[in-house]
Coordinates of C-alpha atoms and ligand atoms in Angstrom, one line a residue:
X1 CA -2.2 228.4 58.5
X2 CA -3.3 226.2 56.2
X3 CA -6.6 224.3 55.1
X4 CA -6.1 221.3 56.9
X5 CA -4.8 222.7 60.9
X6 CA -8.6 224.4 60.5
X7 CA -11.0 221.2 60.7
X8 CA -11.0 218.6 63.4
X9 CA -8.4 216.2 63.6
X10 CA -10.2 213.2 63.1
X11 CA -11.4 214.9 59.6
X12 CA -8.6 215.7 58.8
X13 CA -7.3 212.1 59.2
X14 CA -10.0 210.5 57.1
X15 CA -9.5 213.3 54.7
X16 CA -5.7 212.3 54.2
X17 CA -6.5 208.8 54.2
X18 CA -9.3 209.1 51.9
X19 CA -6.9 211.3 49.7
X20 CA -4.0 208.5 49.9
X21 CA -6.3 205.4 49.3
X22 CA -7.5 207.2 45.9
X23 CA -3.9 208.0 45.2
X24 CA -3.4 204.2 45.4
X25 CA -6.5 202.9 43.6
X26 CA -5.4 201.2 40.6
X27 CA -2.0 200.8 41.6
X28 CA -1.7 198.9 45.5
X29 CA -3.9 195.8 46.0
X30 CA -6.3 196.3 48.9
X31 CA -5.0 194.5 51.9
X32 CA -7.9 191.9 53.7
X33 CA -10.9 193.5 55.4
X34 CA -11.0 193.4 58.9
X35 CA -14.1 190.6 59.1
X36 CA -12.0 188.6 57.1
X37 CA -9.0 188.8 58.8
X38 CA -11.2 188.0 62.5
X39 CA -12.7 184.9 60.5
X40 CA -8.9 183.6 59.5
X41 CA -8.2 184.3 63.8
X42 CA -10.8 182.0 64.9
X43 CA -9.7 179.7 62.2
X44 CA -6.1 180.1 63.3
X45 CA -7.1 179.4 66.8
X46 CA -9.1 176.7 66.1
X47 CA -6.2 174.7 64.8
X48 CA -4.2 175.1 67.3
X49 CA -6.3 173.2 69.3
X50 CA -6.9 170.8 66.3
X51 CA -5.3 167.6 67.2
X52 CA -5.4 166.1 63.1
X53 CA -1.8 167.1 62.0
X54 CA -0.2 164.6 64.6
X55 CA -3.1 161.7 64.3
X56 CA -2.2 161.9 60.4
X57 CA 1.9 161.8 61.3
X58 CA 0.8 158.7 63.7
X59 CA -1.4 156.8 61.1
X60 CA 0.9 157.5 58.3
X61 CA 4.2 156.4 60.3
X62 CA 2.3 153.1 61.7
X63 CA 0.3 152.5 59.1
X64 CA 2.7 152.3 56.3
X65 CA 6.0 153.3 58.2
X66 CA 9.4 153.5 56.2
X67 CA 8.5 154.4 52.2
X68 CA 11.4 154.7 50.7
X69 CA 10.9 155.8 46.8
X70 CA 10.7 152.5 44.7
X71 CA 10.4 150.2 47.9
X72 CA 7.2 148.1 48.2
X73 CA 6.1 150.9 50.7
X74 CA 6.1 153.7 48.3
X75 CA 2.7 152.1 46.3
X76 CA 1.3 152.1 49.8
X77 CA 2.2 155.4 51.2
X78 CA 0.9 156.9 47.7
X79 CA -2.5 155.0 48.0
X80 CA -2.6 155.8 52.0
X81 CA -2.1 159.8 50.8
X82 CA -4.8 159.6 48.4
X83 CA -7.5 157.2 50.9
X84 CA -7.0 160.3 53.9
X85 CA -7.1 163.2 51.5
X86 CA -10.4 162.0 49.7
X87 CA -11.6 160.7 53.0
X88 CA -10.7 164.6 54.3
X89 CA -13.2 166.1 52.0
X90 CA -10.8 167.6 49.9
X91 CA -12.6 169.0 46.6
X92 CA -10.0 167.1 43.8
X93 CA -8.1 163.9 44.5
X94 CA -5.4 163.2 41.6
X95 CA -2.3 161.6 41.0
X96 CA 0.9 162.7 38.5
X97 CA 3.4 159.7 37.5
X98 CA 7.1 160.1 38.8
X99 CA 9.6 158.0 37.1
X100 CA 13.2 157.4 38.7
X101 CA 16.3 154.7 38.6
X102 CA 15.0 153.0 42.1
X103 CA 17.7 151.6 44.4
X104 CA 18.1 148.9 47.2
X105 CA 19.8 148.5 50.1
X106 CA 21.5 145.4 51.2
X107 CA 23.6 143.9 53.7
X108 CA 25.9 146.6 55.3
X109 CA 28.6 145.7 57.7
X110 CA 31.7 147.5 58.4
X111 CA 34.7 146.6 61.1
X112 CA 38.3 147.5 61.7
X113 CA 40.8 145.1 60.5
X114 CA 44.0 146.1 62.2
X115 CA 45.5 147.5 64.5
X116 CA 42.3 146.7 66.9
X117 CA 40.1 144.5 65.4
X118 CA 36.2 145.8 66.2
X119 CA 33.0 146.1 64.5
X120 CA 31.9 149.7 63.1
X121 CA 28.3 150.8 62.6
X122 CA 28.0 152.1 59.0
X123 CA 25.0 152.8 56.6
X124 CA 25.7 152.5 53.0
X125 CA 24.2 156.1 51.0
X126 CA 21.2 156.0 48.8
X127 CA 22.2 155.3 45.0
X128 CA 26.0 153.3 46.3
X129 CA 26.9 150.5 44.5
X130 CA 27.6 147.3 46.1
X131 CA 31.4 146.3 47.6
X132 CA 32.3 142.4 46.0
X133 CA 30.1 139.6 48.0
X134 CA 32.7 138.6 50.3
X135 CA 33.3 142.3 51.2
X136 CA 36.8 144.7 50.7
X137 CA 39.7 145.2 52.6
X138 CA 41.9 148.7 52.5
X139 CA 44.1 150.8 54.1
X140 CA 42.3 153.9 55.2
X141 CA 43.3 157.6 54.1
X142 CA 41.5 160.1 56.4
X143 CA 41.1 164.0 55.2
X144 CA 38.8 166.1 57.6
X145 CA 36.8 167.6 54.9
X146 CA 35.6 167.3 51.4
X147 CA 38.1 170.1 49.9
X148 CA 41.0 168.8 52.1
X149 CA 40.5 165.1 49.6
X150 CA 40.6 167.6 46.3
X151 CA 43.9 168.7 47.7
X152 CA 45.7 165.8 48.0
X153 CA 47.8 163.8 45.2
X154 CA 46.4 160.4 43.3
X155 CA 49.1 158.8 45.7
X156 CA 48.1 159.6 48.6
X157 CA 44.5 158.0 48.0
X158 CA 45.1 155.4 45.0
X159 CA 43.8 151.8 46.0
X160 CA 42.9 153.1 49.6
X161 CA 39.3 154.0 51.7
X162 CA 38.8 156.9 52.0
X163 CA 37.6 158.5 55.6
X164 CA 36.1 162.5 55.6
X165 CA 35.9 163.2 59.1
X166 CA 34.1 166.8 59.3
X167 CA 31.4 167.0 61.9
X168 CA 27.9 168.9 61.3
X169 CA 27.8 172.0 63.2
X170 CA 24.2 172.3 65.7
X171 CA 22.3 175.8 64.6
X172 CA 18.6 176.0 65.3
X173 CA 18.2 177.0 61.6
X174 CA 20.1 174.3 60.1
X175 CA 23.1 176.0 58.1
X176 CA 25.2 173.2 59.2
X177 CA 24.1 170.9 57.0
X178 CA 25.2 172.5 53.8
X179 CA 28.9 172.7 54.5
X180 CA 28.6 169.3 56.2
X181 CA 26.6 167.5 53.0
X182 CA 28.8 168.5 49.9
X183 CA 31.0 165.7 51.7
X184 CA 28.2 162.8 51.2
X185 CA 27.2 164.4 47.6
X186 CA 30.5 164.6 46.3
X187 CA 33.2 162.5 48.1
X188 CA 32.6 159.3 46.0
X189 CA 33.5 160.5 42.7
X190 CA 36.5 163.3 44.2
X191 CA 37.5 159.8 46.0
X192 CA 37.4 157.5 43.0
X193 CA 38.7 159.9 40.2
X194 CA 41.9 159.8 42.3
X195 CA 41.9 155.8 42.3
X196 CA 40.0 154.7 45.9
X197 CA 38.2 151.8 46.4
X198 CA 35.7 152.9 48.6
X199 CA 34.5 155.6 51.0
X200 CA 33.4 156.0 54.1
X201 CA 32.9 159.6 55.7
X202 CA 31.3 160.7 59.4
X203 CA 27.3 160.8 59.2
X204 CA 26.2 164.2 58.7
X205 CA 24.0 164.5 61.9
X206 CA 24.5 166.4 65.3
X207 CA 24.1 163.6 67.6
X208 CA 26.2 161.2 69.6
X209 CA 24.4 157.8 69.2
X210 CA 25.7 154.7 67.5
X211 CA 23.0 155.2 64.4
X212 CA 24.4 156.6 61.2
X213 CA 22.9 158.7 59.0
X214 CA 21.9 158.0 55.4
X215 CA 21.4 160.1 52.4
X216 CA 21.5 160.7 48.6
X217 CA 24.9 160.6 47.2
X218 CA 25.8 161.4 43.4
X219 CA 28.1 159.8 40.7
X220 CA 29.6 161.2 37.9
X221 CA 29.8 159.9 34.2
X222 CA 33.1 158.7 33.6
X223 CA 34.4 158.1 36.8
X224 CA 33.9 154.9 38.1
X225 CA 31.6 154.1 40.7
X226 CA 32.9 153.2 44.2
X227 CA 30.8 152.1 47.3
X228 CA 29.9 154.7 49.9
X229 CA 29.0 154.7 53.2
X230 CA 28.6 157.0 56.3
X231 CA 29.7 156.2 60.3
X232 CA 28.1 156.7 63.1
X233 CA 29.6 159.8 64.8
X234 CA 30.8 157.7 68.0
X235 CA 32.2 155.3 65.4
X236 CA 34.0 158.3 63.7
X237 CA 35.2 159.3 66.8
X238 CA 36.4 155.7 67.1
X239 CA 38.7 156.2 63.9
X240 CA 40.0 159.5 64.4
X241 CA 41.2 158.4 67.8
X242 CA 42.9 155.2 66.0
X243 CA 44.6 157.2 63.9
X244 CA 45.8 159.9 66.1
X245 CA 48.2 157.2 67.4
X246 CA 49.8 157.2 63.9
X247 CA 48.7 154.1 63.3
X248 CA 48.1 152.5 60.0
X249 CA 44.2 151.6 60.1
X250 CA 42.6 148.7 57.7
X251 CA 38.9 148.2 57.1
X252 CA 36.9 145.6 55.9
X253 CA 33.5 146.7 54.1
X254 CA 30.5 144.7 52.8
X255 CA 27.9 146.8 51.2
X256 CA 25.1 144.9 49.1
X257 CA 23.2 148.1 48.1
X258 CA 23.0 148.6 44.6
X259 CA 20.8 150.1 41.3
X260 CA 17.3 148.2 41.2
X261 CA 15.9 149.3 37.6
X262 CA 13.3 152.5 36.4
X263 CA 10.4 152.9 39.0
X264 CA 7.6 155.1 38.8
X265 CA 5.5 156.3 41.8
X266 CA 3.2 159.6 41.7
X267 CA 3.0 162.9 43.3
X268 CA -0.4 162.8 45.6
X269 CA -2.6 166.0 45.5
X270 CA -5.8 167.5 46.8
X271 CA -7.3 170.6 46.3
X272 CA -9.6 173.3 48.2
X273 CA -10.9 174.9 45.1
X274 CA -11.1 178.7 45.4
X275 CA -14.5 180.7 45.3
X276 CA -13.7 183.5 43.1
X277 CA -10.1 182.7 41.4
X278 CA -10.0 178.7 40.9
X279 CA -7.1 178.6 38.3
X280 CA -4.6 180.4 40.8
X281 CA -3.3 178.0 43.2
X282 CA -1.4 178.5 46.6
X283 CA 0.7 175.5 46.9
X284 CA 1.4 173.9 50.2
X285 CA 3.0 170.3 51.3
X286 CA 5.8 167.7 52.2
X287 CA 7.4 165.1 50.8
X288 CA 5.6 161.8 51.0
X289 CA 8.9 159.4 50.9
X290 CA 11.3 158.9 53.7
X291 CA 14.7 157.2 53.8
X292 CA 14.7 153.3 54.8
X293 CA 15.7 153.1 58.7
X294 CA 13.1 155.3 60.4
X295 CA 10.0 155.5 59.9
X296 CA 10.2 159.0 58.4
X297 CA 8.4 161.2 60.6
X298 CA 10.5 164.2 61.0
X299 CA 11.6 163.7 57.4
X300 CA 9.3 164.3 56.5
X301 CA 5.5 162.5 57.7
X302 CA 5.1 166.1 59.7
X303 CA 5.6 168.3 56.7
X304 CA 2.9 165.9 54.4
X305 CA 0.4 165.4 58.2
X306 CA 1.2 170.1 58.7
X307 CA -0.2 170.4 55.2
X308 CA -2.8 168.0 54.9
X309 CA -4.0 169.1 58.2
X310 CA -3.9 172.5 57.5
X311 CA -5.9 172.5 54.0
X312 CA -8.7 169.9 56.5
X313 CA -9.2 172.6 58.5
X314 CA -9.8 175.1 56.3
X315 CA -12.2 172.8 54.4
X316 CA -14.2 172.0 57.6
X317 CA -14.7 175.7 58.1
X318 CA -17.4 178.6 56.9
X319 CA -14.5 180.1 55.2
X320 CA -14.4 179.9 51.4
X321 CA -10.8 180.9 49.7
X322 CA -10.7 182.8 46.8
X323 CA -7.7 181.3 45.3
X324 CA -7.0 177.7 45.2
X325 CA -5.5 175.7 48.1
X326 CA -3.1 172.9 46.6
X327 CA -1.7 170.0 48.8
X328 CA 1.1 168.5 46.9
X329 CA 2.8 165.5 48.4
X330 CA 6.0 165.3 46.6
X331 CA 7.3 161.7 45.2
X332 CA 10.7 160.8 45.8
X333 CA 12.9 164.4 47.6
X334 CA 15.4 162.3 48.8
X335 CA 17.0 160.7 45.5
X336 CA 16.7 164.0 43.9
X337 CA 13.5 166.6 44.0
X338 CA 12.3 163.9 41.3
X339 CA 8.5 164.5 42.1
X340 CA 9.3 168.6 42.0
X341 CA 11.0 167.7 38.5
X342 CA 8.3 166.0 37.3
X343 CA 5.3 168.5 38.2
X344 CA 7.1 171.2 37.1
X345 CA 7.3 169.5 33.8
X346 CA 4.0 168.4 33.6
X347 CA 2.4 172.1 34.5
X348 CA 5.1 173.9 32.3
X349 CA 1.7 176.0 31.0
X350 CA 0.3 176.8 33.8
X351 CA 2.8 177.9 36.1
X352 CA 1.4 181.6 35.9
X353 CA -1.3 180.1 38.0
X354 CA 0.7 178.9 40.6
X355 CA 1.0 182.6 43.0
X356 CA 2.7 181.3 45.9
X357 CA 4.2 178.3 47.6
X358 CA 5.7 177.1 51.0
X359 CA 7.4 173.6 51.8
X360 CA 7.3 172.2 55.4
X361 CA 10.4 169.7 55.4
X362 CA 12.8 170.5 58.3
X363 CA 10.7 168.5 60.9
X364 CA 8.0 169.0 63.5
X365 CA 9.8 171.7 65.8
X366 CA 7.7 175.3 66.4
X367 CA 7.7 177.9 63.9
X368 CA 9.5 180.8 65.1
X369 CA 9.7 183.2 61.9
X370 CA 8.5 184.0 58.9
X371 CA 10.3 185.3 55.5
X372 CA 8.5 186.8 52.4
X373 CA 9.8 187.3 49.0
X374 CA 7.6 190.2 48.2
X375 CA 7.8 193.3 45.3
X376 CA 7.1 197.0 46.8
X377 CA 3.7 197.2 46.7
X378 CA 2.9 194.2 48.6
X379 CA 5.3 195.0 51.2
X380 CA 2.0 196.9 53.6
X381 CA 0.9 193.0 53.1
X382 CA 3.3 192.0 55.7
X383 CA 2.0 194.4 58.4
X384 CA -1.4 192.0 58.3
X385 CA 0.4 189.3 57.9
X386 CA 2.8 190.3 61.4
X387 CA -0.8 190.4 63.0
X388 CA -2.0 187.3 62.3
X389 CA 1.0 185.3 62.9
X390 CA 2.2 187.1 66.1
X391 CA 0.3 185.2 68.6
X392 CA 1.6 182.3 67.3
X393 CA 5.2 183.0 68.7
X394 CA 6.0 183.7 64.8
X395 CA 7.9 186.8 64.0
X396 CA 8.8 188.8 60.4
X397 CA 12.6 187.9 59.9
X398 CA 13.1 189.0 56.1
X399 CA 12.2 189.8 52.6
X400 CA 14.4 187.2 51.5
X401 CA 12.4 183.8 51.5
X402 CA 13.6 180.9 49.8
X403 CA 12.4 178.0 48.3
X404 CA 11.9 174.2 50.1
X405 CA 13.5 171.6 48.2
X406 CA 10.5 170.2 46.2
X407 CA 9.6 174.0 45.4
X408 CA 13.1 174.9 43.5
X409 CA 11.9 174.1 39.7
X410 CA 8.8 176.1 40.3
X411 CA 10.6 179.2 42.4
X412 CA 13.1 178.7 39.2
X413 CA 10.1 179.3 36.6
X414 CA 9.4 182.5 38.6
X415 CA 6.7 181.1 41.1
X416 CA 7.3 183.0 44.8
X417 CA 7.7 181.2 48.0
X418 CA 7.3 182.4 51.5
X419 CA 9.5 181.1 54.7
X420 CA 7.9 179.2 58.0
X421 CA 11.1 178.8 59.9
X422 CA 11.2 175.6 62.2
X423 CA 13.2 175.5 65.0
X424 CA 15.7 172.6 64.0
X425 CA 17.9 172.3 66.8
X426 CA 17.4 168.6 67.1
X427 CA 16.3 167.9 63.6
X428 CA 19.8 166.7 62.6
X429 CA 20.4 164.4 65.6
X430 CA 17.6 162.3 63.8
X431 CA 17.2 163.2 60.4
X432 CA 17.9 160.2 57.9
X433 CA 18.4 157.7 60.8
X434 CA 16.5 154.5 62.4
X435 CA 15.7 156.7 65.0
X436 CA 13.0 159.3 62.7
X437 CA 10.3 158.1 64.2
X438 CA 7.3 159.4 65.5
X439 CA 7.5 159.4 69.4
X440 CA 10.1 162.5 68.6
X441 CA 7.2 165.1 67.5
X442 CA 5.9 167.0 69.7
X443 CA 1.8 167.1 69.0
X444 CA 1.3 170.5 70.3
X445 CA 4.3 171.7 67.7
X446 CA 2.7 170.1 65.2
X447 CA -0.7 172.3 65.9
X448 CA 1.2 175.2 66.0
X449 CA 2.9 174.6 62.6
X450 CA -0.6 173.6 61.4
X451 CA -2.0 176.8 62.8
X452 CA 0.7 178.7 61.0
X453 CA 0.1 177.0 57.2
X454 CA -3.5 177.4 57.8
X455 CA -2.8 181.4 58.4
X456 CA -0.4 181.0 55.4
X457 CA -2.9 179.3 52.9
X458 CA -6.2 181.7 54.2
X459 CA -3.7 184.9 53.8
X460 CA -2.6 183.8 50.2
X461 CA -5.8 182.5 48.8
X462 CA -7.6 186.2 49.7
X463 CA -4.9 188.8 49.2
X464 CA -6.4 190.7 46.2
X465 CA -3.1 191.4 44.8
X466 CA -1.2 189.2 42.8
X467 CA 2.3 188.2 45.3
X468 CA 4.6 188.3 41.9
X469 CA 8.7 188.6 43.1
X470 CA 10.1 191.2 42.6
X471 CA 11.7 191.3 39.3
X472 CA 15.2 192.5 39.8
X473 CA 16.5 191.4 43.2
X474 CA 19.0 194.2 44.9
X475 CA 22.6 193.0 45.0
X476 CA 24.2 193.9 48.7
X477 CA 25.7 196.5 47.2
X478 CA 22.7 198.5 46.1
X479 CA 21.1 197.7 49.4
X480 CA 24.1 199.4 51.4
X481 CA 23.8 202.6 49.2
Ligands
LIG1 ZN1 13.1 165.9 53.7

């Protein structure tokens, strides 16, 4: 028999745990108290029922509307940002300059030459250069995806348009886009090193409506630079269907878009300064510009209104955060994470302070998981963490979090990130169209994503220990052993 089957169970219980917790002094941060933790509930709750994440999506998207980096909307949307967040109480106000090659969009018509003479709805892709005034006429060479056009000989495609037909596959998670995108980042310059005049490829988008789909698009020195535009799906359709009569098809383009000279616009951030540790900042936010045809509310007004609304919320209550509570609305995503480049840059010192950050820019649908990207020892972290989220509908999926776009250069200097998965089912049928406006969100979604980055932020700010990855990740290989 031994010493501990002698005293009462319940003693011997606190024994053990008494006996473990000194074990861990020194070595496992303490998880949050269990006041705390009931505070950041009422909190939680309280923003669900907070109706300030959509009413800042609705004055944003009204107020200012499209803001398009280097547009006349971008000064506006920057000086609407800072107005609400200084307006919201927020501790610190401030601005960083972002500086960019800005780009305009002009006319853009497309139609089919021969064999059946018809108009085609088209977009031209942000950073394309323009087609001649009058427009160009070319036979059309169609490849259904991006690697099938790297396959095929400079005589197959020399002096013709180029058509990628791949549609976007529908996952509520959004893997489709990747395989779907590489066609609009790369096409142009796989197109023009093998001699085309211009390109033309199906809109990466799930839908089936007659509005195409815009979206960043690259060059490469050296090769010259061809005009680019993406179809409608139906209009797609319209092509493939041509051409599976084996007829030859001829296009006439007009795209006015071209390079409009070095812009700079700013990153917009507020603070909730921390009561005990200041310096160390949990970052939230969005990204406050928006392609041209909507009115950019799924992509991304909700991810700047969640974050805003969330750090509001927190501001307005008895709580006090011990870390830092940073709202950073990212300048110009869409072009290419130029805001993100430029913070990094500019905080290049202080990146140890930054713990933890998490990006909501995939829309305005409910939050159905959450990932974490933490070391052994904070692993009992995401126990409390299940707890508070659970009665959100939020669920643990993984230890494998990864960044959001505008968080890549600071997850790449070693910051971690944590995961809020959004159900994006619909998210492609409007993302980077005329249709992103803002009758698509849903305002109770939006208080539940609120909810969930006000649990985020709270849980971050207090945890005592200090949420650094974990230095070697395990290859699949180790993991299976
Ligand atoms: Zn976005």
């Amino acid at each position: 028999m031994n010493y501990l089957t002698k005293i009462p169970r319940q003693l011997s219980l606190g024994l053990l745990f008494l006996i473990l917790s000194m074990s861990a002094y020194g070595k496992k941060p303490v998880l949050i108290a269990e006041d705390r933790l009931s505070e950041i509930e009422t909190i939680r709750d309280l923003a669900l029922k907070s109706d300030l994440g959509y009413e800042l999506l609705e004055s944003l998207t009204t107020e200012v509307g499209a803001r398009m980096a280097g547009s006349p909307q971008d000064p506006l949307a920057v000086k609407w940002a800072t107005k609400k967040l200084k307006a919201l109480g927020f501790d610190k106000v401030w601005t960083e300059p972002v500086t960019f090659p800005s780009w305009k969009r002009g006319v853009e018509t497309a139609s089919i030459v021969s064999p059946y003479p018809q108009p085609l709805y088209i977009t031209a892709l942000g950073g394309s250069v323009s087609t001649p005034s009058d427009g160009l006429i070319g036979q059309v060479v169609h490849f259904t995806d991006l690697d099938a056009l790297k396959k095929s000989s400079i005589q197959q495609v020399r002096g013709k348009i180029v058509f990628i037909s791949n549609r976007m596959q529908r996952f509520r998670n959004g893997r489709g886009y990747g395989p779907a995108v590489a066609a609009r980042g790369n096409g142009a310059h796989e197109a023009s090193a093998k001699g085309a005049i211009a390109i033309v490829l199906r809109s990466v988008g799930t839908d089936n409506h007659r509005v195409p789909h815009t979206g960043g698009m690259r060059y490469k020195e050296g090769i010259k630079r061809i005009p680019a535009a993406a179809l409608s799906n139906p209009d797609a359709d319209q092509l493939v269907r041509i051409l599976a009569r084996g007829k030859s098809l001829k296009l006439k383009l007009n795209i006015g878009a071209h390079p409009a000279g070095e812009y700079t616009s700013y990153n917009v951030i507020g603070e909730i300064t921390g009561s005990s540790k200041p310096k160390e900042v949990v970052i939230i936010g969005g990204h406050l510009d928006s392609w041209d045809l909507g009115t950019g509310a799924v992509d991304d007004g909700a991810g700047v209104a969640i974050a805003m609304a969330a750090a509001t919320i927190i501001k307005k209550s008895k709580i006090k955060p011990k870390r830092s509570i940073r709202v950073i609305l990212w300048a110009n995503e869409e072009q290419g994470l130029f805001g993100a480049k430029a913070y990094a840059k500019a905080h290049h010192q202080d990146l140890e302070n930054h713990i933890i950050g998490a990006e909501s820019d995939f829309g305005a649908g409910r939050i159905y998981e959450f990932s974490s990207l933490f070391k052994e020892e904070d692993k009992p972290f995401i126990e409390q963490l299940k707890r508070v989220f659970r009665p959100l509908g939020i669920k643990y999926a993984n230890n494998e979090a990864t960044p959001g776009p505008d968080l890549i250069p600071l997850f790449t200097s070693g910051m971690s990130v944590f995961g809020l998965a959004q159900d994006g089912w619909d998210y492609f049928d409007l993302h980077h169209t005329a249709d992103d406006t803002c009758d698509k969100v849903e305002p109770a979604a939006m208080a539940q994503n609120v909810a969930a980055y006000t649990v985020f932020s709270l849980m971050m700010a207090d945890y005592a220990g200090d949420l650094k990855r974990p230095t070697k990740q395990k290859t699949k290989q180790q993991k299976e052993k």
